[in-house]
PDB file of C-alpha atoms in Angstrom:
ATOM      1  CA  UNK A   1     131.417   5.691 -88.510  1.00 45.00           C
ATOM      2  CA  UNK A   2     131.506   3.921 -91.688  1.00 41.00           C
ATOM      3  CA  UNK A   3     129.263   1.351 -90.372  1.00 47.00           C
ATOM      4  CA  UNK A   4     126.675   3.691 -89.130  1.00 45.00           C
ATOM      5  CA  UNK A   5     127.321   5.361 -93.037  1.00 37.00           C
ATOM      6  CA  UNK A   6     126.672   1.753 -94.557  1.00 39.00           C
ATOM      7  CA  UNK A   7     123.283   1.207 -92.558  1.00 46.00           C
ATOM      8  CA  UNK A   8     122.255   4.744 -92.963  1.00 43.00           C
ATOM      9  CA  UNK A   9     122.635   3.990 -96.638  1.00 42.00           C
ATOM     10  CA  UNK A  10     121.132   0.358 -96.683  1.00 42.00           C
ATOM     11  CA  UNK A  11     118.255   1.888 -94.461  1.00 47.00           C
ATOM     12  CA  UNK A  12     117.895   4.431 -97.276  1.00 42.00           C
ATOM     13  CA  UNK A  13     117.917   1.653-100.324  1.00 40.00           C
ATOM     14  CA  UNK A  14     115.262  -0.161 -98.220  1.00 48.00           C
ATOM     15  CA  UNK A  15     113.124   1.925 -97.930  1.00 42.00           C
ATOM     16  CA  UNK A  16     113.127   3.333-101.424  1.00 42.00           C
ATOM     17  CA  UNK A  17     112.721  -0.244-102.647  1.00 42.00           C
ATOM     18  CA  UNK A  18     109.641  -0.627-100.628  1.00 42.00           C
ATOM     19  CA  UNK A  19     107.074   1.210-102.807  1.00 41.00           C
ATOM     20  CA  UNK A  20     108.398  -0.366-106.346  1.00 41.00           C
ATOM     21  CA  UNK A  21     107.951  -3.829-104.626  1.00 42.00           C
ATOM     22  CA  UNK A  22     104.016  -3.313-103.604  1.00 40.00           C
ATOM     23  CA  UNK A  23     103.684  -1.424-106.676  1.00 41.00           C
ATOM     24  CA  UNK A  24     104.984  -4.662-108.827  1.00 46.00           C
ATOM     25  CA  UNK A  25     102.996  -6.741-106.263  1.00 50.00           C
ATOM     26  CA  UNK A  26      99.887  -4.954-106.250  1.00 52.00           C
ATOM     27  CA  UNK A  27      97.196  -6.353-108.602  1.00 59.00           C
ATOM     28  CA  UNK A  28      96.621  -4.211-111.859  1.00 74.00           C
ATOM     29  CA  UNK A  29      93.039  -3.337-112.577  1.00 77.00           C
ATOM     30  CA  UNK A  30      91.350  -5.400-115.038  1.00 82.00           C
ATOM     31  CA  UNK A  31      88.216  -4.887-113.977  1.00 86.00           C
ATOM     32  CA  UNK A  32      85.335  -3.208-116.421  1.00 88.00           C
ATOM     33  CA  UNK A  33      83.003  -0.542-114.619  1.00 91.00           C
ATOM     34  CA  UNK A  34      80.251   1.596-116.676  1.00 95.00           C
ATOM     35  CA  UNK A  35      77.885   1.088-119.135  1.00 97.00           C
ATOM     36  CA  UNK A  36      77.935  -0.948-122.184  1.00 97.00           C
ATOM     37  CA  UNK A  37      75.641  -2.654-125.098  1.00 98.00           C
ATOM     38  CA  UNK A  38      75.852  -6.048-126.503  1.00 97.00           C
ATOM     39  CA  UNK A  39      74.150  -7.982-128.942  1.00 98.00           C
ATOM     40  CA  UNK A  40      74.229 -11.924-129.861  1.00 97.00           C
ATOM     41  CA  UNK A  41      73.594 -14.435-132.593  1.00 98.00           C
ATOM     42  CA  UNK A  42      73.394 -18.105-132.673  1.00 98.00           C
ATOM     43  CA  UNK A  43      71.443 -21.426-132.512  1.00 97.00           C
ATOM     44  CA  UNK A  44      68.689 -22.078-129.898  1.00 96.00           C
ATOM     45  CA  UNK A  45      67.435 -26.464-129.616  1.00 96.00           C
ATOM     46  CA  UNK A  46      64.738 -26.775-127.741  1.00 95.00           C
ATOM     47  CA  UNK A  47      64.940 -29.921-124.851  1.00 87.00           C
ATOM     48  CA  UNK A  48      61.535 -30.609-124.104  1.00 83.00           C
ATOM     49  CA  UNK A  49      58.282 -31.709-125.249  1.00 83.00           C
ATOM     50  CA  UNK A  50      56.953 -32.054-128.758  1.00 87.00           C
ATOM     51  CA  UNK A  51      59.739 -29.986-130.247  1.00 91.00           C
ATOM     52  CA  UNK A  52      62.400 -31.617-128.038  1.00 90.00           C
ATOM     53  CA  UNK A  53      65.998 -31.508-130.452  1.00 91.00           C
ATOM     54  CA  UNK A  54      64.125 -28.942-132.797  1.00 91.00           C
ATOM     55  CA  UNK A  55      66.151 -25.940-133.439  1.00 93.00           C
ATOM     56  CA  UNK A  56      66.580 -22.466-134.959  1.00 95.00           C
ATOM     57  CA  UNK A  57      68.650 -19.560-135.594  1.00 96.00           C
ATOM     58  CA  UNK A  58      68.541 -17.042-132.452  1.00 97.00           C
ATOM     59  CA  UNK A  59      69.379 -13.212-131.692  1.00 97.00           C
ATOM     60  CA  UNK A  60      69.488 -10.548-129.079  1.00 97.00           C
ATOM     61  CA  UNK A  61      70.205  -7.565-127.889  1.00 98.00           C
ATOM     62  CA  UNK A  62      71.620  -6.180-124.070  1.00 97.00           C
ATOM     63  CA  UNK A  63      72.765  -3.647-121.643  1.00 97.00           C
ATOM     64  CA  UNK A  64      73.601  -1.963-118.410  1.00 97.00           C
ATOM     65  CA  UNK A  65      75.793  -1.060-115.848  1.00 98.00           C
ATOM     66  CA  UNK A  66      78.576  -3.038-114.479  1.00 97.00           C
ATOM     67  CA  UNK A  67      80.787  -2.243-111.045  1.00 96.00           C
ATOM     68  CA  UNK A  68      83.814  -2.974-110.134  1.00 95.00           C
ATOM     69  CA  UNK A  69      84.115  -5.288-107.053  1.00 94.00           C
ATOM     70  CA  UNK A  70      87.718  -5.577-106.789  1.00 93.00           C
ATOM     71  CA  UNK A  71      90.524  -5.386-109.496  1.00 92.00           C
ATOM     72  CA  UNK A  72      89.645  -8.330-111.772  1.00 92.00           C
ATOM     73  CA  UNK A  73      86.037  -8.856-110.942  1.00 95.00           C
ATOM     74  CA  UNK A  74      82.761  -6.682-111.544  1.00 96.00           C
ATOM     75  CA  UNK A  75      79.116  -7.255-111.338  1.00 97.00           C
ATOM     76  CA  UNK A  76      76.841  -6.101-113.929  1.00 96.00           C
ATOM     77  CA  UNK A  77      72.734  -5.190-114.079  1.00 98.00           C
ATOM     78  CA  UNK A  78      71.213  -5.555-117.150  1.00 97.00           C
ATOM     79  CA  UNK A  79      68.461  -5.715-118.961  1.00 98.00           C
ATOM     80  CA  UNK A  80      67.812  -7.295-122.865  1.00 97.00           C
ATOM     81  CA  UNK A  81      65.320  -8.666-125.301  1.00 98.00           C
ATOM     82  CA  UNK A  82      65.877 -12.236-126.328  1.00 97.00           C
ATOM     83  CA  UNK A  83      64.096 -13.945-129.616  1.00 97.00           C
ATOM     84  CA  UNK A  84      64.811 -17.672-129.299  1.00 96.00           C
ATOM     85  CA  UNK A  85      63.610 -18.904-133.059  1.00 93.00           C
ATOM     86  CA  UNK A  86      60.424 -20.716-134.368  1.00 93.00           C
ATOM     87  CA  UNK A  87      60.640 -24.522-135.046  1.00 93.00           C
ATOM     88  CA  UNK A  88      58.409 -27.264-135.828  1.00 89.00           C
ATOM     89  CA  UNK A  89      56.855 -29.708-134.395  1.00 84.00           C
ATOM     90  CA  UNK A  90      58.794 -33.188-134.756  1.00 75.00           C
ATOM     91  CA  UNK A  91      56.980 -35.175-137.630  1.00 65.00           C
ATOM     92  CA  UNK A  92      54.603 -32.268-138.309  1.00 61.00           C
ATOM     93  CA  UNK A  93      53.016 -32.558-141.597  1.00 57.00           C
ATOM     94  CA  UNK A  94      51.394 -28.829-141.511  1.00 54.00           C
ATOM     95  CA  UNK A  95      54.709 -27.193-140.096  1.00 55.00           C
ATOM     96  CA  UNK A  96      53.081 -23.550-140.015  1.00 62.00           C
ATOM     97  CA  UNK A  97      50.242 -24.670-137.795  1.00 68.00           C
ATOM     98  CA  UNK A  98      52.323 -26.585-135.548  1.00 81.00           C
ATOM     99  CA  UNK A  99      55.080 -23.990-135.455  1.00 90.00           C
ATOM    100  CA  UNK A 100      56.158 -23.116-131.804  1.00 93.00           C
ATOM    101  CA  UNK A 101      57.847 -19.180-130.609  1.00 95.00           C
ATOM    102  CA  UNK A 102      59.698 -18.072-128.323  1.00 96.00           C
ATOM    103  CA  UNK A 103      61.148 -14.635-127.440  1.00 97.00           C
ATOM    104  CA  UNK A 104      60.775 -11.411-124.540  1.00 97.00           C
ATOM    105  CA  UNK A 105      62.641  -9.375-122.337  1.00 98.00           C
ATOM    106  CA  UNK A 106      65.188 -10.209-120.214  1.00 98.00           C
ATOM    107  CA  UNK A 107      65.971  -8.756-116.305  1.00 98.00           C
ATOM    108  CA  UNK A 108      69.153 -10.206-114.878  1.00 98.00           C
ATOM    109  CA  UNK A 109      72.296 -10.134-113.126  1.00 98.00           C
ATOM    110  CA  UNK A 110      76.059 -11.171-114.646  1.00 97.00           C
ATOM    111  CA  UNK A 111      79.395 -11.802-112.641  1.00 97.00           C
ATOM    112  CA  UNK A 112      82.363 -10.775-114.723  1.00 97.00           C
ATOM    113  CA  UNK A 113      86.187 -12.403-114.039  1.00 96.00           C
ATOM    114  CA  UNK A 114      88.925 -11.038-115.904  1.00 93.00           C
ATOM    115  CA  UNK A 115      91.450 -13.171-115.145  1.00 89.00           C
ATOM    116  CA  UNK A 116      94.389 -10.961-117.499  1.00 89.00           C
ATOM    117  CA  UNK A 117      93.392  -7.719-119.568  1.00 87.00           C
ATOM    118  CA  UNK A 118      92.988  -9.711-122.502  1.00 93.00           C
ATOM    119  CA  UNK A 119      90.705 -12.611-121.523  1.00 96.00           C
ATOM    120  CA  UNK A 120      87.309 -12.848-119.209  1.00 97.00           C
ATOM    121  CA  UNK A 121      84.572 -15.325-118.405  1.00 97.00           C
ATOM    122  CA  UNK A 122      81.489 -14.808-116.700  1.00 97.00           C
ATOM    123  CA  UNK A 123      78.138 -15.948-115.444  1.00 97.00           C
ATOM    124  CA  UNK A 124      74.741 -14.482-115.447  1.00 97.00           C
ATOM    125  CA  UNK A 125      70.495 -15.319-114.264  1.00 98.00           C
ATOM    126  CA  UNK A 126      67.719 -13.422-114.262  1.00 98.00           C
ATOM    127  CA  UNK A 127      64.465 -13.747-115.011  1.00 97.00           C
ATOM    128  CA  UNK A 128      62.941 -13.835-118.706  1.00 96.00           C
ATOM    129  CA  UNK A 129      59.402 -12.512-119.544  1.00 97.00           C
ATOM    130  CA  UNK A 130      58.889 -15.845-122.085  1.00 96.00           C
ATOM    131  CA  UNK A 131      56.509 -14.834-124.528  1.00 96.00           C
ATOM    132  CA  UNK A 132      55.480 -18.228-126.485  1.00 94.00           C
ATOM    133  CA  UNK A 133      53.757 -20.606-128.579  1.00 94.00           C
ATOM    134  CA  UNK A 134      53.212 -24.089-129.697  1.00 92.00           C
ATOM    135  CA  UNK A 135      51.563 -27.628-129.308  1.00 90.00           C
ATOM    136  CA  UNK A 136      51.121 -28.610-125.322  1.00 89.00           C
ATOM    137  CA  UNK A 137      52.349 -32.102-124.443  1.00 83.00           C
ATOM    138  CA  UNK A 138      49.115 -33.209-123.592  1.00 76.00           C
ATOM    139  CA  UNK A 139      47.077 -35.481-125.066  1.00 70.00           C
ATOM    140  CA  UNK A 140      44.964 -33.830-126.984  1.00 69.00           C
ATOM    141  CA  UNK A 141      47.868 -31.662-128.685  1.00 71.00           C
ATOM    142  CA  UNK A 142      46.329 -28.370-128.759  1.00 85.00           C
ATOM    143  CA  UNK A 143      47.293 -25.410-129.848  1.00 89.00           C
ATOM    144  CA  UNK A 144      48.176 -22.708-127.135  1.00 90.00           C
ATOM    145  CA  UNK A 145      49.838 -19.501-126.569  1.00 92.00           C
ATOM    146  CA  UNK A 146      51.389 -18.273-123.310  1.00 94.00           C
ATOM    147  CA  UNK A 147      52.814 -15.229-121.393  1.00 95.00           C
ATOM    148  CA  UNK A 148      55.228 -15.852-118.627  1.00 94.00           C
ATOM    149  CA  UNK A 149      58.064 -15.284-115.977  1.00 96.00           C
ATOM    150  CA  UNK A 150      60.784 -17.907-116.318  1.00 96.00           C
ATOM    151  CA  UNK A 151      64.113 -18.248-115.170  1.00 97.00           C
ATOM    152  CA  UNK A 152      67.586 -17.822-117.350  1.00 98.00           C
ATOM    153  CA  UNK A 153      70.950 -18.693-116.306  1.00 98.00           C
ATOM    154  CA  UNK A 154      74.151 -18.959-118.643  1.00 97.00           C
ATOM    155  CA  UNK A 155      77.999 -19.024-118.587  1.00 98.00           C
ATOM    156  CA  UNK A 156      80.501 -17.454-121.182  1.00 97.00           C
ATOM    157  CA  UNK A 157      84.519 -16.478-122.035  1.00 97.00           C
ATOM    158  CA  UNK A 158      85.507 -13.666-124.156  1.00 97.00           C
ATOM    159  CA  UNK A 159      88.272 -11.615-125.028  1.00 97.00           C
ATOM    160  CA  UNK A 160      89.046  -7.604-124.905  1.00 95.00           C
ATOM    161  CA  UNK A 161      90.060  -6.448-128.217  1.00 95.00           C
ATOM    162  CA  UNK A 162      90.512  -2.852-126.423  1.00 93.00           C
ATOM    163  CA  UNK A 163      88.836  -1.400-123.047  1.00 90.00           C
ATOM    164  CA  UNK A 164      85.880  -0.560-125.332  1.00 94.00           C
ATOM    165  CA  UNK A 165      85.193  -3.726-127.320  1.00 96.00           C
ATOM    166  CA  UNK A 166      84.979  -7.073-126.793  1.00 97.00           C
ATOM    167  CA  UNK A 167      84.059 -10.839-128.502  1.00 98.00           C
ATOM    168  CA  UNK A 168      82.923 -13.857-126.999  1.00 97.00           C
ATOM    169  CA  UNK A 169      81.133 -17.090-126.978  1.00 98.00           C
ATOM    170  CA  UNK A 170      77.768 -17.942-124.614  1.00 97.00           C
ATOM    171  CA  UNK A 171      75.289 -20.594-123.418  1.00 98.00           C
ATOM    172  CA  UNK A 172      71.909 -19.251-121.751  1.00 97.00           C
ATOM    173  CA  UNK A 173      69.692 -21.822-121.024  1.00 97.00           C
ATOM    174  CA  UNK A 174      66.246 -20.202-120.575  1.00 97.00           C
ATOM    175  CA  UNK A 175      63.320 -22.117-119.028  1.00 95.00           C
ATOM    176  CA  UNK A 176      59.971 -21.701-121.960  1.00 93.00           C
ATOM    177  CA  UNK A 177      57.301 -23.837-119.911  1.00 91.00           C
ATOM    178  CA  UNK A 178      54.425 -22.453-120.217  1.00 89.00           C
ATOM    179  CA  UNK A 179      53.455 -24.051-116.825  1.00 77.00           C
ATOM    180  CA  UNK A 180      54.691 -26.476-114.339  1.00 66.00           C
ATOM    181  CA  UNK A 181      54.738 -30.071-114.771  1.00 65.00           C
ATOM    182  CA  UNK A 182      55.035 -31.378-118.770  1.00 73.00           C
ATOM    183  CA  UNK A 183      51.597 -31.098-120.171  1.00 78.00           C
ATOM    184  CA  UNK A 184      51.682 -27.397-121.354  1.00 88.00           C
ATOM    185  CA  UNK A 185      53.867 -25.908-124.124  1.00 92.00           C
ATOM    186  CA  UNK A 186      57.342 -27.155-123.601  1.00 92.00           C
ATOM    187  CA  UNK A 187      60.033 -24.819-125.037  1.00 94.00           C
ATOM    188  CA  UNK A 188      62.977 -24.707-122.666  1.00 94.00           C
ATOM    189  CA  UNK A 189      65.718 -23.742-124.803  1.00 96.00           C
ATOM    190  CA  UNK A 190      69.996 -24.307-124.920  1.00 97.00           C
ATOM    191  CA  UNK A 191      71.146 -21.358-126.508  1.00 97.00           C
ATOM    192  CA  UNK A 192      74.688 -20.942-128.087  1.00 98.00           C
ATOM    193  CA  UNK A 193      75.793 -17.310-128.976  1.00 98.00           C
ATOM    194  CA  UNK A 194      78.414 -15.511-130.105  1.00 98.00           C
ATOM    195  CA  UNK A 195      78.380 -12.211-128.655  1.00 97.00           C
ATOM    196  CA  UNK A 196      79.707  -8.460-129.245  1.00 98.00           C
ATOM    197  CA  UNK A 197      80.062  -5.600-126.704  1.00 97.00           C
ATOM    198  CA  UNK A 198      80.734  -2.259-126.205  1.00 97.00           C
ATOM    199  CA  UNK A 199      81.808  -0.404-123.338  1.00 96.00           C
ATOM    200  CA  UNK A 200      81.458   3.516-122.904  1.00 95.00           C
TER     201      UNK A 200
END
């Protein structure tokens, strides 16, 4: 009798035990689901053409509408407006009339990993509406202006001050060719950022 009493009783502290265990085991949700704003600042250096290694001070603004995909991962949708700084040509003696632009809206996609509740890196591409200017690498030099859809792509890491608000540092590259092959206006841009969001 006093075994059955004792098995009865371990049987009993079992299976009590069993939902504390998967509830210490289970993964706690990190994960960041709704919408939310951002805006960034930085430096943009253009890699290409005549302004190749020129640079500038950059800005922009975001949002959208992330889901959750499991407890420490969510995919975003957003869209943004991106103005990537005027420089000058490289030994320009007129720099206003050699003066390339760069800027437009962005449409894009962005993978977010929070790997603990404080800390989170992601990675986003879309496509970027480049609205430019400048000198074309051809021969001749000339002056042209341009309207068109390029790609983006960019990594980042952050951190969650609170489940509203949150810091972090970026690179976008964003592709500013006016047209394929090297003889139009060359403005393909490395952009570091730091950013700010917040999350409704």
């Amino acid at each position: 009798m006093k075994k059955t009493l004792f098995a009865i009783a371990l049987a009993t502290v079992g299976v009590a035990t069993v939902p504390a265990v998967f509830a210490q085991s289970a993964p706690t949700q990190t994960a960041q689901q709704g919408w939310y704003v951002g805006a960034q600042a930085g430096y943009g250096e253009v890699n290409n053409g005549r302004y190749d290694n020129q640079g500038n001070y950059i800005g922009g603004i975001n949002g959208g509408y992330r889901f959750a995909i499991n407890p420490e991962a969510s995919v975003g949708v957003e869209a943004g407006y991106q103005y990537l700084g005027a420089v000058d040509a490289k030994g320009a003696n007129d720099s206003s009339s050699d003066r390339a632009r760069l800027h437009g809206p962005t449409l894009g996609a962005n993978l977010r990993w929070n790997f603990n509740p404080d800390w989170y890196a992601e990675v986003r591409a879309g496509a970027f509406y480049a609205e430019g200017q400048g000198l074309t690498n051809a021969y001749d030099g000339s002056y042209a202006r341009f309207e068109r859809v390029r790609p983006y792509a960019g990594v980042g890491v952050g951190y969650n001050i609170n489940q509203h608000f949150s810091v972090g540092v970026n690179y976008n590259y964003y592709d500013g060719s006016s047209r394929g092959g090297n003889q139009g206006v060359q403005l393909d841009t490395n952009a570091v950022t730091v950013a700010a969001e917040y999350r409704f």
